[in-house]
Structure formats: C-alpha cells, structure tokens
PDB file of C-alpha atoms in Angstrom:
ATOM      1  CA  MET A   1      -3.083 -12.236   3.275  1.00  0.00           C
ATOM      2  CA  SER A   2      -4.647 -15.027   5.173  1.00  0.00           C
ATOM      3  CA  LYS A   3      -7.728 -16.794   3.672  1.00  0.00           C
ATOM      4  CA  ARG A   4      -9.910 -15.680   6.363  1.00  0.00           C
ATOM      5  CA  THR A   5      -9.107 -12.040   5.814  1.00  0.00           C
ATOM      6  CA  LYS A   6      -9.508 -12.874   1.728  1.00  0.00           C
ATOM      7  CA  LEU A   7     -12.969 -14.410   2.516  1.00  0.00           C
ATOM      8  CA  LEU A   8     -14.313 -11.812   4.339  1.00  0.00           C
ATOM      9  CA  ARG A   9     -13.159  -8.877   2.162  1.00  0.00           C
ATOM     10  CA  LYS A  10     -14.883 -10.685  -0.768  1.00  0.00           C
ATOM     11  CA  GLU A  11     -17.894 -10.978   1.506  1.00  0.00           C
ATOM     12  CA  ASN A  12     -17.498  -6.981   2.400  1.00  0.00           C
ATOM     13  CA  SER A  13     -17.359  -6.271  -1.064  1.00  0.00           C
ATOM     14  CA  GLU A  14     -20.214  -7.904  -2.266  1.00  0.00           C
ATOM     15  CA  ALA A  15     -22.204  -6.406   0.894  1.00  0.00           C
ATOM     16  CA  GLU A  16     -21.286  -2.765  -0.429  1.00  0.00           C
ATOM     17  CA  LYS A  17     -23.226  -3.509  -3.659  1.00  0.00           C
ATOM     18  CA  SER A  18     -26.423  -3.071  -1.865  1.00  0.00           C
ATOM     19  CA  LEU A  19     -25.737   0.032  -0.097  1.00  0.00           C
ATOM     20  CA  SER A  20     -27.195   3.431  -1.991  1.00  0.00           C
ATOM     21  CA  GLU A  21     -25.023   5.769  -4.009  1.00  0.00           C
ATOM     22  CA  GLU A  22     -24.345   8.255  -0.854  1.00  0.00           C
ATOM     23  CA  SER A  23     -23.746   5.692   1.650  1.00  0.00           C
ATOM     24  CA  SER A  24     -21.272   3.916  -0.828  1.00  0.00           C
ATOM     25  CA  ASN A  25     -19.356   6.853  -1.706  1.00  0.00           C
ATOM     26  CA  ILE A  26     -18.871   7.390   2.102  1.00  0.00           C
ATOM     27  CA  GLN A  27     -17.945   3.974   2.596  1.00  0.00           C
ATOM     28  CA  THR A  28     -15.322   4.238  -0.023  1.00  0.00           C
ATOM     29  CA  ASP A  29     -13.627   7.024   1.848  1.00  0.00           C
ATOM     30  CA  ILE A  30     -13.841   4.961   5.425  1.00  0.00           C
ATOM     31  CA  VAL A  31     -12.119   1.813   3.621  1.00  0.00           C
ATOM     32  CA  VAL A  32      -9.598   4.242   2.411  1.00  0.00           C
ATOM     33  CA  TYR A  33      -8.910   5.512   5.707  1.00  0.00           C
ATOM     34  CA  ILE A  34      -8.961   2.717   7.591  1.00  0.00           C
ATOM     35  CA  ARG A  35      -6.602   1.305   5.663  1.00  0.00           C
ATOM     36  CA  ASN A  36      -4.008   3.261   7.465  1.00  0.00           C
ATOM     37  CA  ALA A  37      -5.140   2.483  10.857  1.00  0.00           C
ATOM     38  CA  ASN A  38      -2.884   0.549  13.417  1.00  0.00           C
ATOM     39  CA  ILE A  39      -4.894  -2.751  13.294  1.00  0.00           C
ATOM     40  CA  SER A  40      -4.418  -5.888  11.420  1.00  0.00           C
ATOM     41  CA  ALA A  41      -5.648  -6.236   7.702  1.00  0.00           C
ATOM     42  CA  TYR A  42      -8.552  -8.708   9.333  1.00  0.00           C
ATOM     43  CA  ASN A  43      -9.627  -6.608  11.844  1.00  0.00           C
ATOM     44  CA  GLN A  44      -9.619  -3.632   9.258  1.00  0.00           C
ATOM     45  CA  GLU A  45     -12.284  -5.790   7.138  1.00  0.00           C
ATOM     46  CA  VAL A  46     -14.111  -6.383  10.628  1.00  0.00           C
ATOM     47  CA  VAL A  47     -14.579  -2.694  11.095  1.00  0.00           C
ATOM     48  CA  ARG A  48     -15.673  -2.468   7.275  1.00  0.00           C
ATOM     49  CA  ARG A  49     -18.085  -5.201   7.798  1.00  0.00           C
ATOM     50  CA  ASP A  50     -19.547  -3.604  10.747  1.00  0.00           C
ATOM     51  CA  ILE A  51     -19.960  -0.351   9.142  1.00  0.00           C
ATOM     52  CA  ILE A  52     -21.590  -1.653   6.154  1.00  0.00           C
ATOM     53  CA  GLN A  53     -24.061  -3.355   8.204  1.00  0.00           C
ATOM     54  CA  MET A  54     -24.914  -0.110  10.264  1.00  0.00           C
ATOM     55  CA  LEU A  55     -25.539   1.954   6.730  1.00  0.00           C
ATOM     56  CA  LEU A  56     -27.342  -0.734   5.382  1.00  0.00           C
ATOM     57  CA  ASP A  57     -29.743  -0.886   8.486  1.00  0.00           C
ATOM     58  CA  GLY A  58     -30.041   2.569   8.555  1.00  0.00           C
ATOM     59  CA  GLU A  59     -30.953   2.707   4.921  1.00  0.00           C
ATOM     60  CA  LYS A  60     -34.066   0.057   5.874  1.00  0.00           C
ATOM     61  CA  ARG A  61     -35.107   2.711   8.585  1.00  0.00           C
ATOM     62  CA  GLY A  62     -34.964   5.464   6.303  1.00  0.00           C
ATOM     63  CA  GLN A  63     -32.160   7.097   7.944  1.00  0.00           C
ATOM     64  CA  SER A  64     -29.255   8.859   5.924  1.00  0.00           C
ATOM     65  CA  PRO A  65     -25.183   8.008   6.391  1.00  0.00           C
ATOM     66  CA  VAL A  66     -25.253  11.143   8.771  1.00  0.00           C
ATOM     67  CA  ASP A  67     -28.077  10.002  10.762  1.00  0.00           C
ATOM     68  CA  VAL A  68     -26.381   6.478  11.311  1.00  0.00           C
ATOM     69  CA  ILE A  69     -22.650   7.924  12.104  1.00  0.00           C
ATOM     70  CA  GLY A  70     -23.020  11.551  12.397  1.00  0.00           C
ATOM     71  CA  GLU A  71     -21.016  14.450  10.819  1.00  0.00           C
ATOM     72  CA  ASP A  72     -17.563  13.906  11.670  1.00  0.00           C
ATOM     73  CA  TYR A  73     -16.811  10.598  10.034  1.00  0.00           C
ATOM     74  CA  LYS A  74     -13.059  10.553  10.896  1.00  0.00           C
ATOM     75  CA  ALA A  75     -13.729  10.790  14.736  1.00  0.00           C
ATOM     76  CA  PHE A  76     -16.419   7.912  14.003  1.00  0.00           C
ATOM     77  CA  CYS A  77     -13.811   5.767  12.641  1.00  0.00           C
ATOM     78  CA  ASP A  78     -11.329   6.735  15.213  1.00  0.00           C
ATOM     79  CA  SER A  79     -13.767   5.568  17.917  1.00  0.00           C
ATOM     80  CA  VAL A  80     -14.393   2.292  16.270  1.00  0.00           C
ATOM     81  CA  ILE A  81     -10.823   1.509  15.447  1.00  0.00           C
ATOM     82  CA  SER A  82     -10.004   2.522  19.267  1.00  0.00           C
ATOM     83  CA  GLU A  83     -11.985  -0.432  20.245  1.00  0.00           C
ATOM     84  CA  MET A  84      -9.862  -2.743  18.092  1.00  0.00           C
ATOM     85  CA  PRO A  85      -6.572  -4.828  19.412  1.00  0.00           C
ATOM     86  CA  GLN A  86      -3.804  -2.340  18.111  1.00  0.00           C
ATOM     87  CA  LEU A  87      -0.746  -3.682  16.382  1.00  0.00           C
ATOM     88  CA  SER A  88       2.521  -3.948  18.707  1.00  0.00           C
ATOM     89  CA  ALA A  89       5.479  -1.851  17.542  1.00  0.00           C
ATOM     90  CA  LYS A  90       7.069  -4.853  16.326  1.00  0.00           C
ATOM     91  CA  GLN A  91       3.980  -5.526  13.938  1.00  0.00           C
ATOM     92  CA  ARG A  92       3.925  -2.022  12.997  1.00  0.00           C
ATOM     93  CA  ILE A  93       7.334  -2.196  11.623  1.00  0.00           C
ATOM     94  CA  LEU A  94       6.772  -5.346   9.986  1.00  0.00           C
ATOM     95  CA  SER A  95       3.596  -4.032   8.182  1.00  0.00           C
ATOM     96  CA  SER A  96       5.496  -1.205   6.824  1.00  0.00           C
ATOM     97  CA  ILE A  97       8.232  -3.729   5.655  1.00  0.00           C
ATOM     98  CA  ARG A  98       5.521  -5.965   4.185  1.00  0.00           C
ATOM     99  CA  ASP A  99       3.802  -2.803   2.460  1.00  0.00           C
ATOM    100  CA  ILE A 100       6.899  -1.955   0.228  1.00  0.00           C
ATOM    101  CA  LEU A 101       7.938  -5.284  -0.830  1.00  0.00           C
ATOM    102  CA  PRO A 102       5.617  -5.885  -3.620  1.00  0.00           C
ATOM    103  CA  ALA A 103       7.117  -2.513  -5.032  1.00  0.00           C
ATOM    104  CA  ILE A 104      10.510  -3.688  -4.772  1.00  0.00           C
ATOM    105  CA  CYS A 105       9.610  -7.124  -6.466  1.00  0.00           C
ATOM    106  CA  ALA A 106       7.899  -5.065  -9.162  1.00  0.00           C
ATOM    107  CA  LEU A 107      10.993  -2.669  -9.694  1.00  0.00           C
ATOM    108  CA  PHE A 108      13.730  -5.228  -9.592  1.00  0.00           C
ATOM    109  CA  GLY A 109      11.569  -7.598 -11.852  1.00  0.00           C
ATOM    110  CA  ILE A 110      11.246  -4.475 -14.568  1.00  0.00           C
ATOM    111  CA  TRP A 111      14.831  -3.899 -13.962  1.00  0.00           C
ATOM    112  CA  ILE A 112      15.572  -7.694 -14.937  1.00  0.00           C
ATOM    113  CA  VAL A 113      13.410  -7.797 -18.256  1.00  0.00           C
ATOM    114  CA  PHE A 114      14.380  -4.301 -19.628  1.00  0.00           C
ATOM    115  CA  SER A 115      18.361  -4.952 -18.756  1.00  0.00           C
ATOM    116  CA  PHE A 116      18.235  -8.475 -20.271  1.00  0.00           C
ATOM    117  CA  ILE A 117      16.614  -7.179 -23.257  1.00  0.00           C
ATOM    118  CA  SER A 118      18.835  -4.030 -23.579  1.00  0.00           C
ATOM    119  CA  ARG A 119      21.927  -6.356 -23.457  1.00  0.00           C
ATOM    120  CA  LEU A 120      20.433  -8.948 -25.562  1.00  0.00           C
ATOM    121  CA  ILE A 121      19.811  -6.777 -28.406  1.00  0.00           C
ATOM    122  CA  GLY A 122      23.027  -4.903 -27.916  1.00  0.00           C
ATOM    123  CA  TYR A 123      24.863  -7.992 -28.502  1.00  0.00           C
ATOM    124  CA  GLU A 124      26.311  -7.830 -24.859  1.00  0.00           C
ATOM    125  CA  ASP A 125      26.735 -10.239 -22.216  1.00  0.00           C
ATOM    126  CA  TRP A 126      23.208 -10.845 -20.876  1.00  0.00           C
ATOM    127  CA  THR A 127      23.986 -13.375 -18.128  1.00  0.00           C
ATOM    128  CA  HIS A 128      24.975 -10.650 -15.693  1.00  0.00           C
ATOM    129  CA  ILE A 129      23.185  -7.408 -15.384  1.00  0.00           C
ATOM    130  CA  PRO A 130      24.385  -4.238 -14.117  1.00  0.00           C
ATOM    131  CA  LEU A 131      22.823  -2.236 -11.428  1.00  0.00           C
ATOM    132  CA  THR A 132      23.936   1.636 -11.752  1.00  0.00           C
ATOM    133  CA  VAL A 133      23.579   4.122  -9.056  1.00  0.00           C
ATOM    134  CA  PHE A 134      20.945   6.324 -10.702  1.00  0.00           C
ATOM    135  CA  GLU A 135      18.601   2.885 -11.178  1.00  0.00           C
ATOM    136  CA  LEU A 136      18.829   2.485  -7.762  1.00  0.00           C
ATOM    137  CA  MET A 137      17.880   5.815  -7.172  1.00  0.00           C
ATOM    138  CA  GLY A 138      15.255   6.094  -9.285  1.00  0.00           C
ATOM    139  CA  GLY A 139      13.712   3.040  -7.775  1.00  0.00           C
ATOM    140  CA  ALA A 140      14.228   4.161  -4.134  1.00  0.00           C
ATOM    141  CA  VAL A 141      12.415   7.405  -5.435  1.00  0.00           C
ATOM    142  CA  ILE A 142       9.266   5.660  -6.843  1.00  0.00           C
ATOM    143  CA  VAL A 143       8.793   3.340  -3.687  1.00  0.00           C
ATOM    144  CA  ILE A 144       9.159   6.498  -1.361  1.00  0.00           C
ATOM    145  CA  THR A 145       6.805   9.108  -3.510  1.00  0.00           C
ATOM    146  CA  ALA A 146       4.347   6.148  -3.709  1.00  0.00           C
ATOM    147  CA  ASN A 147       4.458   5.263  -0.163  1.00  0.00           C
ATOM    148  CA  VAL A 148       3.935   9.460   0.882  1.00  0.00           C
ATOM    149  CA  ILE A 149       0.929   9.628  -1.955  1.00  0.00           C
ATOM    150  CA  VAL A 150      -0.534   6.779  -0.097  1.00  0.00           C
ATOM    151  CA  VAL A 151      -0.432   7.723   3.552  1.00  0.00           C
ATOM    152  CA  TYR A 152      -1.236  11.032   2.819  1.00  0.00           C
ATOM    153  CA  ILE A 153      -4.740   9.709   1.020  1.00  0.00           C
ATOM    154  CA  THR A 154      -5.321   7.399   3.852  1.00  0.00           C
ATOM    155  CA  LYS A 155      -4.667   9.888   6.715  1.00  0.00           C
ATOM    156  CA  TYR A 156      -6.137  12.930   5.163  1.00  0.00           C
ATOM    157  CA  THR A 157      -9.106  11.205   3.658  1.00  0.00           C
ATOM    158  CA  PHE A 158     -11.662  13.255   5.342  1.00  0.00           C
ATOM    159  CA  GLU A 159      -9.431  16.481   5.290  1.00  0.00           C
ATOM    160  CA  ASN A 160      -8.382  18.435   1.969  1.00  0.00           C
ATOM    161  CA  LYS A 161      -4.730  19.572   2.869  1.00  0.00           C
ATOM    162  CA  PRO A 162      -3.109  19.461  -1.044  1.00  0.00           C
ATOM    163  CA  LYS A 163      -0.274  22.166   0.352  1.00  0.00           C
ATOM    164  CA  ARG A 164       1.175  19.773   2.652  1.00  0.00           C
ATOM    165  CA  LEU A 165       1.419  17.022   0.094  1.00  0.00           C
ATOM    166  CA  ALA A 166       2.463  19.327  -2.512  1.00  0.00           C
ATOM    167  CA  ALA A 167       5.281  20.584  -0.290  1.00  0.00           C
ATOM    168  CA  VAL A 168       6.642  17.025   0.792  1.00  0.00           C
ATOM    169  CA  LEU A 169       6.633  15.999  -3.098  1.00  0.00           C
ATOM    170  CA  THR A 170       8.173  19.092  -4.102  1.00  0.00           C
ATOM    171  CA  ALA A 171      11.186  18.588  -0.956  1.00  0.00           C
ATOM    172  CA  LEU A 172      11.694  15.084  -2.471  1.00  0.00           C
ATOM    173  CA  ALA A 173      11.875  16.165  -5.954  1.00  0.00           C
ATOM    174  CA  LEU A 174      14.576  18.590  -5.012  1.00  0.00           C
ATOM    175  CA  LEU A 175      16.848  16.085  -3.274  1.00  0.00           C
ATOM    176  CA  THR A 176      16.450  13.502  -5.561  1.00  0.00           C
ATOM    177  CA  ALA A 177      17.554  16.236  -8.257  1.00  0.00           C
ATOM    178  CA  ALA A 178      20.317  17.381  -6.373  1.00  0.00           C
ATOM    179  CA  ALA A 179      21.201  13.768  -5.491  1.00  0.00           C
ATOM    180  CA  PHE A 180      21.418  13.189  -9.456  1.00  0.00           C
ATOM    181  CA  LEU A 181      23.818  16.114  -9.896  1.00  0.00           C
ATOM    182  CA  LEU A 182      26.047  15.740  -7.246  1.00  0.00           C
ATOM    183  CA  ILE A 183      26.292  11.383  -6.949  1.00  0.00           C
ATOM    184  CA  PRO A 184      27.990   9.491  -9.805  1.00  0.00           C
ATOM    185  CA  ASN A 185      26.404   6.924 -12.021  1.00  0.00           C
ATOM    186  CA  ILE A 186      28.545   3.887 -11.236  1.00  0.00           C
ATOM    187  CA  VAL A 187      27.712   0.165 -12.005  1.00  0.00           C
ATOM    188  CA  ILE A 188      27.051  -1.123  -8.124  1.00  0.00           C
ATOM    189  CA  ILE A 189      26.832  -4.570  -8.946  1.00  0.00           C
ATOM    190  CA  SER A 190      26.265  -6.999 -11.660  1.00  0.00           C
ATOM    191  CA  PRO A 191      24.666  -9.883 -10.303  1.00  0.00           C
ATOM    192  CA  HIS A 192      24.008 -13.048 -12.722  1.00  0.00           C
ATOM    193  CA  ILE A 193      20.590 -13.036 -13.997  1.00  0.00           C
ATOM    194  CA  ALA A 194      19.651 -16.266 -12.254  1.00  0.00           C
ATOM    195  CA  VAL A 195      20.577 -14.408  -8.578  1.00  0.00           C
ATOM    196  CA  ALA A 196      18.478 -11.218  -9.445  1.00  0.00           C
ATOM    197  CA  VAL A 197      15.485 -13.657 -10.278  1.00  0.00           C
ATOM    198  CA  ALA A 198      16.177 -15.362  -7.164  1.00  0.00           C
ATOM    199  CA  PHE A 199      16.465 -12.116  -5.266  1.00  0.00           C
ATOM    200  CA  VAL A 200      13.055 -11.308  -6.632  1.00  0.00           C
ATOM    201  CA  ILE A 201      11.383 -14.649  -5.428  1.00  0.00           C
ATOM    202  CA  LEU A 202      13.133 -14.575  -2.016  1.00  0.00           C
ATOM    203  CA  VAL A 203      11.648 -10.920  -1.537  1.00  0.00           C
ATOM    204  CA  TYR A 204       8.107 -12.179  -2.448  1.00  0.00           C
ATOM    205  CA  ILE A 205       8.625 -14.993  -0.285  1.00  0.00           C
ATOM    206  CA  ILE A 206       9.411 -12.799   2.816  1.00  0.00           C
ATOM    207  CA  TYR A 207       6.493 -10.475   2.006  1.00  0.00           C
ATOM    208  CA  ALA A 208       3.922 -13.423   2.161  1.00  0.00           C
ATOM    209  CA  VAL A 209       5.350 -14.808   5.473  1.00  0.00           C
ATOM    210  CA  ILE A 210       5.093 -11.329   6.885  1.00  0.00           C
ATOM    211  CA  ASP A 211       1.824 -10.707   5.531  1.00  0.00           C
ATOM    212  CA  ASN A 212       0.382 -14.327   6.718  1.00  0.00           C
ATOM    213  CA  SER A 213       1.951 -13.506  10.030  1.00  0.00           C
ATOM    214  CA  LEU A 214       0.143 -10.357  10.569  1.00  0.00           C
ATOM    215  CA  ASP A 215      -3.366 -11.568  10.392  1.00  0.00           C
TER     216      ASP A 215
END
C-alpha cells in the first residue's frame, strides 16, 4: 500500500469517529462493500472519504443516512464506484494474487516454525523440514476458504444469502474430505530451513511490489 493510500485511510478512520452511530454502522457496511470493488485501494479510500463527508454534511442539516444516500445502499455504492477509474484485467489479476500472498506467507511461516520445533524435539535433522501432501492441501484449503468467505462478505454486504455461502463451503468441505481420503500423504519436498525462510521473504517482497504497483 502506497504512502498516500495509508495517509488517506488514516484520515478517513479519524473522520468516521465524528459520525453518529447510525451513520457509522451504514458507513461500515459501505466500506466492506467497496473493498470488493474493481478500483484501486487509493480510489476505494477516495470513495470512502466522499461518502463520509456526505454523511457528515447531512447530519449537520439534520438528515438521516437514508435522506442523504437513499434506501438502496448497494445501488448508491455501485453508481459512485462506476465513476472511478476501473482496474484493467491485468490489474485485477495482480490484485487477486496480492490478496492471497499474505496468507501464503503466514501459513508457510507457521509450517516452518512448527516443523522446526517438532523435529528439534524429536531429535531429528532440523536443518531440513519436510512438506507433505496433507500439509500443502490443508494450507490451500485454508486460503481458498478464507477468500470465499471474504468475497461473500464483501459482495453480499447488503444482502442476506447465507444459504449460498453454506452451499459453497459444504461443497468445498466434501471435495477436501474426498481428497484427503484418496490422495496418499507423501513428502513432496524437504527444503533446507534457510531456503524455506528465503521463500517466505521472497513471497512477501513480491506482495509488497504488487501492492505498491496497484496504487
């Protein structure tokens, strides 16, 4: 995230504190919704800033959030977002990659730490840490599930469709169970711990580069 985006996000967070409880609750839903918008992180904050100001100005006039932005919050957000520069197909792909890289860093970091401790306690060679099929599958399932939930929450912020999410998660759970039953749990690779750490650092660097390029 660029410095200008961080600064604007901080300013918006401070401005939100001046909103009434009703406006603040609606603003929270709006922020969640625009996080899935096809615009840059900076422009998301620009939209957020403009809506906060609209709500604050409305409160000064004694107007409710509905008076200011109407009853259909989703339609209002869509109309505002449509006026902003949209991400290209390439930027959208990079954005999707960027969003999963922190999870990959975290999961591989946890794998390194726990594998190191486990092998150290077991008096095994701790300089090389094995990665099994189940460990890789488990990490993939966690990343996919987390992204499904995030996309659902952001996309359907103003709608109540729990059955759709439940169906997707159930299908994912069944596929995962079948994979664990059918695929043998073999060691895929046993890299040197220094190589594993270097991989995590590299993934984070890639994340930072992509994140800055999208602003």
